[in-house]
mmCIF file of C-alpha atoms and ligand atoms in Angstrom:
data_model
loop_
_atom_site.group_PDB
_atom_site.id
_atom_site.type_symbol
_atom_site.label_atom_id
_atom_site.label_comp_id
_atom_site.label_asym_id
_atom_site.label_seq_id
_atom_site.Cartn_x
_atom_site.Cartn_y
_atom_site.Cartn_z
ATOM 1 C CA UNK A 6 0.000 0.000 0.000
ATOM 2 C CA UNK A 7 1.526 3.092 -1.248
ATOM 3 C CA UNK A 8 1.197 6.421 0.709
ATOM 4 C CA UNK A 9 -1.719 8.923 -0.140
ATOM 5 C CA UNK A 10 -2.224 12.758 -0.468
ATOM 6 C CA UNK A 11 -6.133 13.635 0.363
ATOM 7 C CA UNK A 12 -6.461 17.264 1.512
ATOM 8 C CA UNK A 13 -9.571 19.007 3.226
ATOM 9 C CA UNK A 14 -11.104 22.846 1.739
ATOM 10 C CA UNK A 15 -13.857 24.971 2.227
ATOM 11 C CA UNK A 16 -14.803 28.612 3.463
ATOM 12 C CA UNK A 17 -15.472 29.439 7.857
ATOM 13 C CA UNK A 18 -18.380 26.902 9.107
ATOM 14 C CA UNK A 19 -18.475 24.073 6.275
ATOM 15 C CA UNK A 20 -17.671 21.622 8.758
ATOM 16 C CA UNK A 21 -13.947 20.880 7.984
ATOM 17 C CA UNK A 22 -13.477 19.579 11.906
ATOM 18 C CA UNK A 23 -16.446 17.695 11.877
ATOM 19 C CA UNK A 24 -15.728 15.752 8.200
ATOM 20 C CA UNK A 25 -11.810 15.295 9.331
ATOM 21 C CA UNK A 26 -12.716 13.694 12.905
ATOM 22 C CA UNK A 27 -15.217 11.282 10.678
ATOM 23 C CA UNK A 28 -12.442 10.996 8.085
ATOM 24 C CA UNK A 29 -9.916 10.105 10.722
ATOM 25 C CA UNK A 30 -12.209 7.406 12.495
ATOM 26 C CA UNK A 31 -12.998 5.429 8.971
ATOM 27 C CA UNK A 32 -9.266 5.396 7.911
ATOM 28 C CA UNK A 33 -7.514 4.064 11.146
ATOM 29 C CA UNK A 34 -10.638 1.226 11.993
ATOM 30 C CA UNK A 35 -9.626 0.468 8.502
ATOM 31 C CA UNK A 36 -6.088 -0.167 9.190
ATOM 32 C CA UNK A 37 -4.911 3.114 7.091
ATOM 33 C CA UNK A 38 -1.874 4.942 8.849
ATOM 34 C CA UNK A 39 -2.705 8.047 8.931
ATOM 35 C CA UNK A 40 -0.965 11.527 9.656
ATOM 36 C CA UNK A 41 -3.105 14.055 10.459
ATOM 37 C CA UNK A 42 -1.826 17.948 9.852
ATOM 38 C CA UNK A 43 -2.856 21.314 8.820
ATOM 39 C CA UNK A 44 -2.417 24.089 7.144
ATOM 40 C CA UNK A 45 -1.012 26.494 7.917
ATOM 41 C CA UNK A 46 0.947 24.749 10.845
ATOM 42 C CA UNK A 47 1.971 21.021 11.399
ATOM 43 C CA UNK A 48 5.825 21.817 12.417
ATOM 44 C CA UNK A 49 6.779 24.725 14.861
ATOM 45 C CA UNK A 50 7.333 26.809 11.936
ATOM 46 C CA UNK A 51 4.104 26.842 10.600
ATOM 47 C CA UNK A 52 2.387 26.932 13.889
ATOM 48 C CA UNK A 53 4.045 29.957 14.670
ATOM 49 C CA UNK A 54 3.351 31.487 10.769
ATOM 50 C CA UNK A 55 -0.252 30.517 11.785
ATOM 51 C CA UNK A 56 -0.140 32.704 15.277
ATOM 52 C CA UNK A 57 0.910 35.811 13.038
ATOM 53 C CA UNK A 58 -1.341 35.213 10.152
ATOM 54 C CA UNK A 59 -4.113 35.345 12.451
ATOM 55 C CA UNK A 60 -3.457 37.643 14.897
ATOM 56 C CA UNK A 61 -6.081 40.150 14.738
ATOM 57 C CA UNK A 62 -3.632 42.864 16.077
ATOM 58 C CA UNK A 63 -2.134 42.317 12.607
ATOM 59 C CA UNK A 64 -4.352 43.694 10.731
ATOM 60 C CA UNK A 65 -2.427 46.088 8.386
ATOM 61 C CA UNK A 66 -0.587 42.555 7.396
ATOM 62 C CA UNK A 67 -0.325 43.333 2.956
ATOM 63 C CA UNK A 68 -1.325 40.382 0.787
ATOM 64 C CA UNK A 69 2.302 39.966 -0.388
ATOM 65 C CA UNK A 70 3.131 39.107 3.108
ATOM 66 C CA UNK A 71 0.599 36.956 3.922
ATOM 67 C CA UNK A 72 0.712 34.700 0.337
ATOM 68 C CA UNK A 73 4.900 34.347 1.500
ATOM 69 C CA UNK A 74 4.276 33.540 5.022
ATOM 70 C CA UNK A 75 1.521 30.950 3.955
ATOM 71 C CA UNK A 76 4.248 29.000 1.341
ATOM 72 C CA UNK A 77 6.657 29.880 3.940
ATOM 73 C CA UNK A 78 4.509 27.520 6.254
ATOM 74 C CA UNK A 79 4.377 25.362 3.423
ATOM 75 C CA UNK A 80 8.051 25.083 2.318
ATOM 76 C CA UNK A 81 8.106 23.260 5.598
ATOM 77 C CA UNK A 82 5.372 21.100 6.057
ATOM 78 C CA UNK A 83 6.480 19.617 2.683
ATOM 79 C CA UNK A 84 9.539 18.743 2.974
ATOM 80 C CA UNK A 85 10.107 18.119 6.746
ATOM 81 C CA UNK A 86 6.543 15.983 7.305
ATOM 82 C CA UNK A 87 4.062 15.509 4.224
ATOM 83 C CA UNK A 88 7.228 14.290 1.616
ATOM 84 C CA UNK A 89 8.687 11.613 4.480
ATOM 85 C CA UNK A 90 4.925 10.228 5.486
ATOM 86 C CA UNK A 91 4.481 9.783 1.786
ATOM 87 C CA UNK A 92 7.685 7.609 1.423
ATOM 88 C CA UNK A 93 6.685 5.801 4.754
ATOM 89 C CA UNK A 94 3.705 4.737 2.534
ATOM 90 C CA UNK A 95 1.637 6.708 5.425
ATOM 91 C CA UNK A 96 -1.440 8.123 4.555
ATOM 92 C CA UNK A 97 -1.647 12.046 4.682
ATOM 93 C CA UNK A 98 -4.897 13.852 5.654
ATOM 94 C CA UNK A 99 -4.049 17.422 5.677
ATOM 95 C CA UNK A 100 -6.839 20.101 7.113
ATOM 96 C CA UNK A 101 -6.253 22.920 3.733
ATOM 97 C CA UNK A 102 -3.127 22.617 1.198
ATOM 98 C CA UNK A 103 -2.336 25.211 -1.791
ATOM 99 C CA UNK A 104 -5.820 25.406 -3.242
ATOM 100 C CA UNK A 105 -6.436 27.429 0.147
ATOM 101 C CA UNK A 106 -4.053 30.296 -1.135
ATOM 102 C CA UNK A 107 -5.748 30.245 -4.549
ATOM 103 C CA UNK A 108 -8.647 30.768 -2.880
ATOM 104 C CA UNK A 109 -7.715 32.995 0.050
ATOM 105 C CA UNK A 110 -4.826 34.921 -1.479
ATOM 106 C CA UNK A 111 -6.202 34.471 -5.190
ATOM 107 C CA UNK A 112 -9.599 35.193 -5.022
ATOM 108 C CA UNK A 113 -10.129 36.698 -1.674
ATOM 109 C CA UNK A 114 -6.797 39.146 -2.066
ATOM 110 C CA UNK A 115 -7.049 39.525 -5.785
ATOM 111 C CA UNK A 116 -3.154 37.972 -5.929
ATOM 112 C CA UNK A 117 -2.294 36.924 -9.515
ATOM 113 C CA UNK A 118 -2.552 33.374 -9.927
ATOM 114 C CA UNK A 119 0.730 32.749 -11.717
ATOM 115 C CA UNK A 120 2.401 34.190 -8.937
ATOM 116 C CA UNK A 121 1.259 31.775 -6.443
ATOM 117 C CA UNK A 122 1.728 28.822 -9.198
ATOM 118 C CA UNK A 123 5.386 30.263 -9.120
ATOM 119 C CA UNK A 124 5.649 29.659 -5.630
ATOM 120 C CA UNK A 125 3.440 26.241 -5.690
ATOM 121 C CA UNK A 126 6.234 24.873 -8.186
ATOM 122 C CA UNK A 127 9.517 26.033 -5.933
ATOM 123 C CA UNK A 128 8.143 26.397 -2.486
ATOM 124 C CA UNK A 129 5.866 23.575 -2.447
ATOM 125 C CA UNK A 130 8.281 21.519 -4.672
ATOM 126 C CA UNK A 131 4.661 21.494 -6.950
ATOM 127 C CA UNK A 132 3.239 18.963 -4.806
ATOM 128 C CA UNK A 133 -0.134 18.123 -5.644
ATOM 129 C CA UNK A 134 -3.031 15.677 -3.642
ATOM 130 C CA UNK A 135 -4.288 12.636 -4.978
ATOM 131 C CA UNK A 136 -7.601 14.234 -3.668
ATOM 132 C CA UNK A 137 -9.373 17.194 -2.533
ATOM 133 C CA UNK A 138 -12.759 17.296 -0.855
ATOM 134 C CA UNK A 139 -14.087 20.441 -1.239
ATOM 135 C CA UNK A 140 -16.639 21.297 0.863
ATOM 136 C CA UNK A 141 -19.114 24.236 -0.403
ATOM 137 C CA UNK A 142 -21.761 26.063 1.178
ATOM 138 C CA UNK A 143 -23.205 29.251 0.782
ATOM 139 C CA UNK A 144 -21.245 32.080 2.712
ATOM 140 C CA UNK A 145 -24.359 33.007 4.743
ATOM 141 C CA UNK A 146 -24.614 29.534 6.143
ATOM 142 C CA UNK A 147 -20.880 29.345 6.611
ATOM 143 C CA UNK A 148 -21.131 32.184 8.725
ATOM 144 C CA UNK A 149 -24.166 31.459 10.668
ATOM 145 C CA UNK A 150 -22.607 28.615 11.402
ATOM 146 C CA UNK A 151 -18.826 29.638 12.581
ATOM 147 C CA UNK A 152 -20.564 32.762 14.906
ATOM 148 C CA UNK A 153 -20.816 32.080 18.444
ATOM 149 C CA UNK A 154 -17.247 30.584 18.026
ATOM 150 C CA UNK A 155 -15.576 33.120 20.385
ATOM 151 C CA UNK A 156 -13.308 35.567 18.828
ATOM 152 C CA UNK A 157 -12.793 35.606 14.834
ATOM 153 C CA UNK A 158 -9.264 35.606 13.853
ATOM 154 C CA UNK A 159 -7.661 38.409 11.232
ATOM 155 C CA UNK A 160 -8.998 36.166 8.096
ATOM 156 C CA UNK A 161 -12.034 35.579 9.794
ATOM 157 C CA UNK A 162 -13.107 39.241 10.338
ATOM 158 C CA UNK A 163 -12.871 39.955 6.406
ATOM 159 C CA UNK A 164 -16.659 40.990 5.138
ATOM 160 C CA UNK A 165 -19.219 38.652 2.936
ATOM 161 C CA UNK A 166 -17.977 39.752 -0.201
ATOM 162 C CA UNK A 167 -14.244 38.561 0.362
ATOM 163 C CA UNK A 168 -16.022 35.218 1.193
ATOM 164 C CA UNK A 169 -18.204 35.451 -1.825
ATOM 165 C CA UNK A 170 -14.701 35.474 -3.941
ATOM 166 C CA UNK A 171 -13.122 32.610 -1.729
ATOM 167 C CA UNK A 172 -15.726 30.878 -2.425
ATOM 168 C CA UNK A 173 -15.823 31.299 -6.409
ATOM 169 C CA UNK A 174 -12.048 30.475 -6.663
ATOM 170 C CA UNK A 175 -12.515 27.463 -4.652
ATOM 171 C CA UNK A 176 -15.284 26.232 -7.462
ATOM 172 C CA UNK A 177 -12.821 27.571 -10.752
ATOM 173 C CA UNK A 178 -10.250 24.914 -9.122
ATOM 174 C CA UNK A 179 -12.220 22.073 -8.613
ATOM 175 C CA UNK A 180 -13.714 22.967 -12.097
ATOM 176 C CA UNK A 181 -9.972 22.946 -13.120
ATOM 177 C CA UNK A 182 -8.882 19.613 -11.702
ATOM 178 C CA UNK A 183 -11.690 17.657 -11.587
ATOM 179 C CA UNK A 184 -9.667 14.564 -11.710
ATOM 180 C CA UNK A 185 -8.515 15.458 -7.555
ATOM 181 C CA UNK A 186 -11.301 17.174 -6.598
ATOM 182 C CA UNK A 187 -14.604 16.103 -5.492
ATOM 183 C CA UNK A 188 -17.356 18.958 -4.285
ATOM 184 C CA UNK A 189 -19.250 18.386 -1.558
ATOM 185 C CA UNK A 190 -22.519 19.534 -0.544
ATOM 186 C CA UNK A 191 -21.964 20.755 3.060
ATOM 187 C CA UNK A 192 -25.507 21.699 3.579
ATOM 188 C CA UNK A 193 -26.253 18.263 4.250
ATOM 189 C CA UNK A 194 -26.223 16.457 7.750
ATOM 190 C CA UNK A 195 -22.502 15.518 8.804
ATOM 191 C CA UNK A 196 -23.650 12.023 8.216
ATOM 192 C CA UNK A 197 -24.405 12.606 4.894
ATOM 193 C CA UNK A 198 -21.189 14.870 4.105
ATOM 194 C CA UNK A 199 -19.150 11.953 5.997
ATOM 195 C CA UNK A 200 -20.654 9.399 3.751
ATOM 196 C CA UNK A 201 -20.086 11.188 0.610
ATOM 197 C CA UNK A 202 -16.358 11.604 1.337
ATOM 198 C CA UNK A 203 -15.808 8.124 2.191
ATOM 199 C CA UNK A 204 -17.130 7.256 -1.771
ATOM 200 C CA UNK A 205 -14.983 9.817 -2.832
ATOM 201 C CA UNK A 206 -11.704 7.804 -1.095
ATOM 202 C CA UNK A 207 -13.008 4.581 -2.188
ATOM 203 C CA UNK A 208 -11.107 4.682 -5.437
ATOM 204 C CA UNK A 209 -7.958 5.838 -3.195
ATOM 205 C CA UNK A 210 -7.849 2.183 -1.259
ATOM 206 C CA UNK A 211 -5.880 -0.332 -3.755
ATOM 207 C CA UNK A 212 -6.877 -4.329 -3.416
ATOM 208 C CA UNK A 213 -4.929 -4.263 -0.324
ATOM 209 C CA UNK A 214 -8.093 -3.094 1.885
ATOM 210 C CA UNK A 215 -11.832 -2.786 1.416
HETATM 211 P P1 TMP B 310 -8.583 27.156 9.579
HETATM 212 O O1 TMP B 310 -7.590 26.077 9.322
HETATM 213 O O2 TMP B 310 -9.084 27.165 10.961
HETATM 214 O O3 TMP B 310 -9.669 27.206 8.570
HETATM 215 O O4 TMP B 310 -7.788 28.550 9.499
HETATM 216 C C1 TMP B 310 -6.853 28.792 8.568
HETATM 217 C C2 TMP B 310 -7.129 30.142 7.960
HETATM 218 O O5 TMP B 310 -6.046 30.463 7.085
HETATM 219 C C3 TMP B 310 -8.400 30.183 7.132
HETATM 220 O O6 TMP B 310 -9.006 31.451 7.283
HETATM 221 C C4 TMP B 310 -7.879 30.077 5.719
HETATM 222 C C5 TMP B 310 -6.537 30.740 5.792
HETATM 223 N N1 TMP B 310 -5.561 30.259 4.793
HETATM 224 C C6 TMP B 310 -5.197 31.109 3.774
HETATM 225 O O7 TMP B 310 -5.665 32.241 3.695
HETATM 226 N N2 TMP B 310 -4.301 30.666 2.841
HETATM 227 C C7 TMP B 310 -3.736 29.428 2.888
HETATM 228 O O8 TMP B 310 -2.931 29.069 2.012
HETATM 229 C C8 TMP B 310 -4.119 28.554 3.976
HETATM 230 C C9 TMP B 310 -3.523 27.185 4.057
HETATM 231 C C10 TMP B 310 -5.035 29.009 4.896
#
């Protein structure tokens, strides 16, 4: 069994924590071992890039600095844990990967997309998932859902319309690679979501494992 690349998107409130803790559950009682990370953090660099990206007090933060500090997070989480779980033949489930800056720093910041493919192909080493659930749901719901949370980070406290364009870049890159991506309706009961996502891995799992 050969390792696997699946990584998790979608806008505040689609139920990303929800899906992964489902996610998780299936893949281990099915013998899958699995590293669990996100983005951006999962080494002490990127958890400390993730302190400053959303620090509210940093709200002046341009959207130069804040595509660099999200590859910069990347850079390492690449090469110092995703690359060596891969050649473990470990499974990786990672909680947001690149498509999150197309979206975010893309669509939401209006950064030019061949800048961040620049930086996709040398900081990332041009890594790309074997799949990507995207889970979409109208910003309004999104929202609804993620208030009450406590305090919204710096990302968090952008308005609708920043969300609105998230959203619309996350839905021009599945549309791009539909081969990795698979949609999913997160309006639906977690059940429902869960279930959907496990189809979507099915073709992941060689004749090694039902
Ligand atoms: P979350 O993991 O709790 O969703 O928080 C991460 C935040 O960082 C979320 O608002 C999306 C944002 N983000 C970007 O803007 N660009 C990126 O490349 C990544 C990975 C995350």
């Amino acid at each position: 069994m050969s390792g696997r690349f699946v990584t998790l998107e979608g806008g505040e409130g689609a139920g990303k924590s929800t899906l992964l803790a489902g996610l998780r559950a299936h893949l281990e009682a099915h013998g899958v071992d699995l590293l669990l990370t996100r983005e951006p953090g999962g080494t002490a660099l990127g958890e400390a890039v993730r302190a400053l990206v959303l620090d509210p007090a940093l709200r002046d933060t341009c959207a130069e600095s804040e595509l660099l500090l999200m590859f910069a997070a990347r850079a390492q989480l690449v090469r110092a844990v995703i690359r060596p779980a891969l050649a473990a033949d470990r499974w990786v489930l990672c909680d947001r990967f690149t498509d999150a800056s197309y979206a975010y720093q893309g669509g939401g910041r209006g950064q030019p997309a061949e800048r961040i493919r620049e930086l996709e192909r040398w900081a990332a080493e041009d890594l790309q998932p074997d799949l990507t659930l995207l889970l979409d749901l109208p910003v309004a719901d999104g929202r609804a859902r993620a208030a009450g949370r406590g305090d919204a980070d710096r990302i968090e406290r952008e308005q609708d319309d920043f969300f609105e364009r998230v959203r619309a870049a996350y839905r021009v890159r599945a549309a791009e690679f539909p081969q990795r991506f698979r949609v999913l309706d997160a309006s639906q009961p977690p059940e429902r979501v869960l279930a959907d996502a496990i189809a979507a891995l099915a073709p992941l799992f060689d004749g090694s494992m039902r």
